[in-house]
Amino acid sequence: GTQTGEMTIWNGFQFHFENILQAHNGSIRAMQWTPEEHVLVSGDQLGIIKFWDQYIYNFQTFQAHKESICDISIAPTGLKFCSCADDSHAKVWDLRTGEEERAFTGHGWDVKCCHWHPTKGLVATGSKDSQIKLWDPRASEAITTIYCHNNTVSKVAWSPNGQFLASGSRDQLIMLMDIRTMSVRKVFKGHTKEVTSL
């Protein structure tokens, strides 16, 4: 996805592009396939979310947030997904209907990242308020808040088994948290600029 709202479809075996289409009116900020690869969910700078089928046909479009979408994370079941945005909200959606199920309100600033736990009903979010929050997708209140960064949390990522949560921040640090003990297991130092990807 590009800043001009174009989407490029690449062949994953031969690595040449097969199609380019004008997918969004604003900059594409996030996109993710469902586990079965039947639906692609994309989000843009205008707060719009679109659903695409495997032939890249747009079959649903809706205004999800008031500000720019920052991240999208699909549940391992492929039935729900989480989105977060610069409007200080993260939301849970039903992927079959496009209906909003829950709004996570609790961050004091832009919510920059979200990641659904690989096996549990648990969503991690990171914000410009330097906090990481863990949420039950069925509730609007955070289960817990983790204070381990002193600048914007730009990325959160669960380990494949879901025991650890890694976070990257504008404070140039990566934290690895053990969720069973709710403690920082390791701090990775070495980046000299903000960490944007994990």
Tab-separated table of C-alpha atoms in Angstrom:
chain	number	residue	atom	x	y	z
A	1	GLY	CA	0.000	0.000	0.000
A	2	THR	CA	1.311	3.457	-0.883
A	3	GLN	CA	1.061	7.020	0.341
A	4	THR	CA	-1.012	7.875	-2.724
A	5	GLY	CA	-3.588	5.172	-1.862
A	6	GLU	CA	-2.448	2.704	-4.496
A	7	MET	CA	-2.301	-1.010	-3.793
A	8	THR	CA	0.214	-3.194	-5.627
A	9	ILE	CA	-0.436	-6.931	-5.894
A	10	TRP	CA	2.765	-9.001	-6.050
A	11	ASN	CA	3.247	-12.579	-7.136
A	12	GLY	CA	4.637	-14.312	-4.032
A	13	PHE	CA	6.472	-16.993	-6.033
A	14	GLN	CA	8.144	-15.015	-8.815
A	15	PHE	CA	8.197	-11.600	-7.069
A	16	HIS	CA	6.907	-9.521	-9.929
A	17	PHE	CA	3.868	-7.288	-9.544
A	18	GLU	CA	0.650	-8.406	-11.180
A	19	ASN	CA	-1.635	-5.432	-10.656
A	20	ILE	CA	-1.763	-1.852	-9.365
A	21	LEU	CA	-5.052	-0.268	-8.398
A	22	GLN	CA	-6.217	2.979	-6.816
A	23	ALA	CA	-7.560	1.391	-3.644
A	24	HIS	CA	-7.965	4.320	-1.226
A	25	ASN	CA	-8.373	8.096	-1.481
A	26	GLY	CA	-5.860	8.579	1.326
A	27	SER	CA	-2.496	7.095	2.249
A	28	ILE	CA	-2.740	3.346	3.075
A	29	ARG	CA	-1.507	2.924	6.646
A	30	ALA	CA	-2.184	-0.765	7.433
A	31	MET	CA	-3.257	-3.993	5.750
A	32	GLN	CA	-3.538	-7.639	6.760
A	33	TRP	CA	-4.912	-10.881	5.301
A	34	THR	CA	-7.197	-13.173	7.295
A	35	PRO	CA	-5.571	-16.538	8.242
A	36	GLU	CA	-7.338	-18.350	5.362
A	37	GLU	CA	-6.351	-15.516	2.969
A	38	HIS	CA	-9.960	-15.029	1.841
A	39	VAL	CA	-10.189	-11.376	2.948
A	40	LEU	CA	-7.674	-8.526	2.974
A	41	VAL	CA	-8.419	-5.696	5.412
A	42	SER	CA	-6.868	-2.298	4.648
A	43	GLY	CA	-7.013	1.024	6.487
A	44	ASP	CA	-6.103	4.555	5.445
A	45	GLN	CA	-5.167	8.010	6.650
A	46	LEU	CA	-8.804	9.165	6.469
A	47	GLY	CA	-9.965	6.501	8.962
A	48	ILE	CA	-11.576	4.344	6.244
A	49	ILE	CA	-11.388	0.538	6.368
A	50	LYS	CA	-11.979	-1.618	3.288
A	51	PHE	CA	-12.515	-5.359	2.832
A	52	TRP	CA	-11.152	-7.039	-0.313
A	53	ASP	CA	-11.711	-10.608	-1.525
A	54	GLN	CA	-8.945	-12.837	-2.902
A	55	TYR	CA	-9.503	-11.372	-6.380
A	56	ILE	CA	-8.897	-7.895	-4.875
A	57	TYR	CA	-12.519	-6.877	-5.304
A	58	ASN	CA	-13.580	-4.297	-2.697
A	59	PHE	CA	-16.829	-5.618	-1.203
A	60	GLN	CA	-17.143	-3.414	1.886
A	61	THR	CA	-16.056	0.110	2.891
A	62	PHE	CA	-16.787	1.977	6.115
A	63	GLN	CA	-15.632	4.914	8.226
A	64	ALA	CA	-13.937	3.166	11.170
A	65	HIS	CA	-12.146	6.040	12.913
A	66	LYS	CA	-12.212	9.842	12.900
A	67	GLU	CA	-8.445	10.081	12.368
A	68	SER	CA	-5.731	8.138	10.528
A	69	ILE	CA	-5.670	4.356	11.007
A	70	CYS	CA	-2.324	3.240	12.446
A	71	ASP	CA	-2.567	-0.549	12.641
A	72	ILE	CA	-4.832	-3.546	11.963
A	73	SER	CA	-4.588	-6.975	13.617
A	74	ILE	CA	-6.833	-9.918	12.749
A	75	ALA	CA	-7.811	-12.494	15.378
A	76	PRO	CA	-6.399	-16.015	14.863
A	77	THR	CA	-9.958	-17.264	14.211
A	78	GLY	CA	-10.280	-14.821	11.303
A	79	LEU	CA	-13.717	-13.777	12.584
A	80	LYS	CA	-12.782	-10.485	14.289
A	81	PHE	CA	-10.127	-7.832	13.980
A	82	CYS	CA	-8.767	-4.880	15.908
A	83	SER	CA	-7.962	-1.461	14.470
A	84	CYS	CA	-6.315	1.519	16.141
A	85	ALA	CA	-5.947	5.137	15.147
A	86	ASP	CA	-4.772	8.645	15.935
A	87	ASP	CA	-8.186	9.333	17.556
A	88	SER	CA	-6.881	7.665	20.798
A	89	HIS	CA	-9.154	4.636	20.259
A	90	ALA	CA	-8.718	1.000	19.370
A	91	LYS	CA	-11.782	-0.921	18.212
A	92	VAL	CA	-12.839	-4.530	17.760
A	93	TRP	CA	-14.894	-5.387	14.665
A	94	ASP	CA	-16.851	-8.360	13.388
A	95	LEU	CA	-15.128	-9.279	10.143
A	96	ARG	CA	-18.212	-10.915	8.657
A	97	THR	CA	-20.491	-7.888	9.082
A	98	GLY	CA	-18.112	-4.938	9.503
A	99	GLU	CA	-19.983	-4.016	12.699
A	100	GLU	CA	-18.132	-2.371	15.578
A	101	GLU	CA	-18.253	-4.613	18.653
A	102	ARG	CA	-16.140	-2.735	21.157
A	103	ALA	CA	-14.203	0.497	21.584
A	104	PHE	CA	-11.128	0.434	23.808
A	105	THR	CA	-10.966	3.809	25.527
A	106	GLY	CA	-8.201	4.393	28.010
A	107	HIS	CA	-5.179	5.642	26.121
A	108	GLY	CA	-4.668	9.368	26.503
A	109	TRP	CA	-3.229	9.865	23.018
A	110	ASP	CA	-2.860	8.322	19.527
A	111	VAL	CA	-2.937	4.500	19.567
A	112	LYS	CA	-0.080	3.574	17.234
A	113	CYS	CA	-0.158	-0.224	17.241
A	114	CYS	CA	-2.233	-3.263	18.123
A	115	HIS	CA	-1.652	-7.017	18.039
A	116	TRP	CA	-4.094	-9.843	18.739
A	117	HIS	CA	-2.740	-12.702	20.875
A	118	PRO	CA	-2.007	-15.846	18.778
A	119	THR	CA	-4.215	-18.150	20.896
A	120	LYS	CA	-6.170	-16.123	23.473
A	121	GLY	CA	-8.844	-13.449	23.476
A	122	LEU	CA	-6.305	-10.766	24.318
A	123	VAL	CA	-5.243	-7.628	22.446
A	124	ALA	CA	-2.136	-5.540	23.133
A	125	THR	CA	-2.039	-1.848	22.165
A	126	GLY	CA	0.744	0.733	22.263
A	127	SER	CA	0.284	4.485	22.302
A	128	LYS	CA	1.857	7.903	22.014
A	129	ASP	CA	1.134	8.187	25.753
A	130	SER	CA	4.109	5.738	26.238
A	131	GLN	CA	1.802	3.045	27.626
A	132	ILE	CA	1.039	-0.516	26.583
A	133	LYS	CA	-2.395	-1.825	27.482
A	134	LEU	CA	-3.793	-5.354	27.426
A	135	TRP	CA	-7.498	-5.761	26.643
A	136	ASP	CA	-10.143	-8.451	26.710
A	137	PRO	CA	-11.893	-8.068	23.308
A	138	ARG	CA	-15.269	-8.527	25.091
A	139	ALA	CA	-14.710	-5.607	27.498
A	140	SER	CA	-14.040	-1.893	27.072
A	141	GLU	CA	-11.773	-1.544	30.116
A	142	ALA	CA	-8.077	-2.440	29.952
A	143	ILE	CA	-7.033	-5.533	31.925
A	144	THR	CA	-3.699	-3.958	32.749
A	145	THR	CA	-1.396	-1.099	31.778
A	146	ILE	CA	2.342	-1.605	31.329
A	147	TYR	CA	4.660	1.341	31.958
A	148	CYS	CA	8.082	0.454	30.577
A	149	HIS	CA	8.783	3.027	27.829
A	150	ASN	CA	9.252	6.778	28.144
A	151	ASN	CA	8.171	7.702	24.614
A	152	THR	CA	5.663	6.643	21.931
A	153	VAL	CA	5.182	2.859	21.693
A	154	SER	CA	5.309	2.328	17.931
A	155	LYS	CA	5.042	-1.482	17.714
A	156	VAL	CA	3.850	-4.405	19.835
A	157	ALA	CA	4.224	-8.063	18.813
A	158	TRP	CA	3.333	-11.320	20.560
A	159	SER	CA	5.751	-14.244	20.331
A	160	PRO	CA	4.319	-17.178	18.309
A	161	ASN	CA	3.434	-19.102	21.504
A	162	GLY	CA	1.972	-15.976	23.125
A	163	GLN	CA	4.113	-16.124	26.252
A	164	PHE	CA	6.119	-13.002	25.472
A	165	LEU	CA	5.182	-9.531	24.274
A	166	ALA	CA	7.822	-7.447	22.512
A	167	SER	CA	7.465	-3.685	22.206
A	168	GLY	CA	9.411	-1.086	20.252
A	169	SER	CA	9.416	2.624	21.008
A	170	ARG	CA	10.606	6.086	20.066
A	171	ASP	CA	12.844	5.796	23.137
A	172	GLN	CA	15.020	3.512	20.896
A	173	LEU	CA	14.452	0.485	23.155
A	174	ILE	CA	12.859	-2.916	22.628
A	175	MET	CA	11.296	-4.511	25.703
A	176	LEU	CA	10.535	-8.210	26.011
A	177	MET	CA	7.845	-8.902	28.601
A	178	ASP	CA	6.928	-12.214	30.181
A	179	ILE	CA	3.129	-12.101	30.351
A	180	ARG	CA	2.907	-14.792	33.073
A	181	THR	CA	4.890	-12.681	35.533
A	182	MET	CA	4.011	-9.282	33.954
A	183	SER	CA	7.683	-8.303	34.126
A	184	VAL	CA	10.291	-7.119	31.628
A	185	ARG	CA	12.480	-10.123	30.875
A	186	LYS	CA	15.000	-8.313	28.688
A	187	VAL	CA	15.759	-4.819	27.380
A	188	PHE	CA	17.358	-4.615	23.929
A	189	LYS	CA	19.510	-1.523	23.403
A	190	GLY	CA	21.350	-0.775	20.182
A	191	HIS	CA	19.097	1.275	17.938
A	192	THR	CA	20.006	4.943	17.661
A	193	LYS	CA	16.628	5.997	16.244
A	194	GLU	CA	13.045	5.092	17.067
A	195	VAL	CA	12.054	1.434	16.671
A	196	THR	CA	9.267	1.199	14.074
A	197	SER	CA	9.064	-2.520	13.308
A	198	LEU	CA	9.466	-5.850	15.107
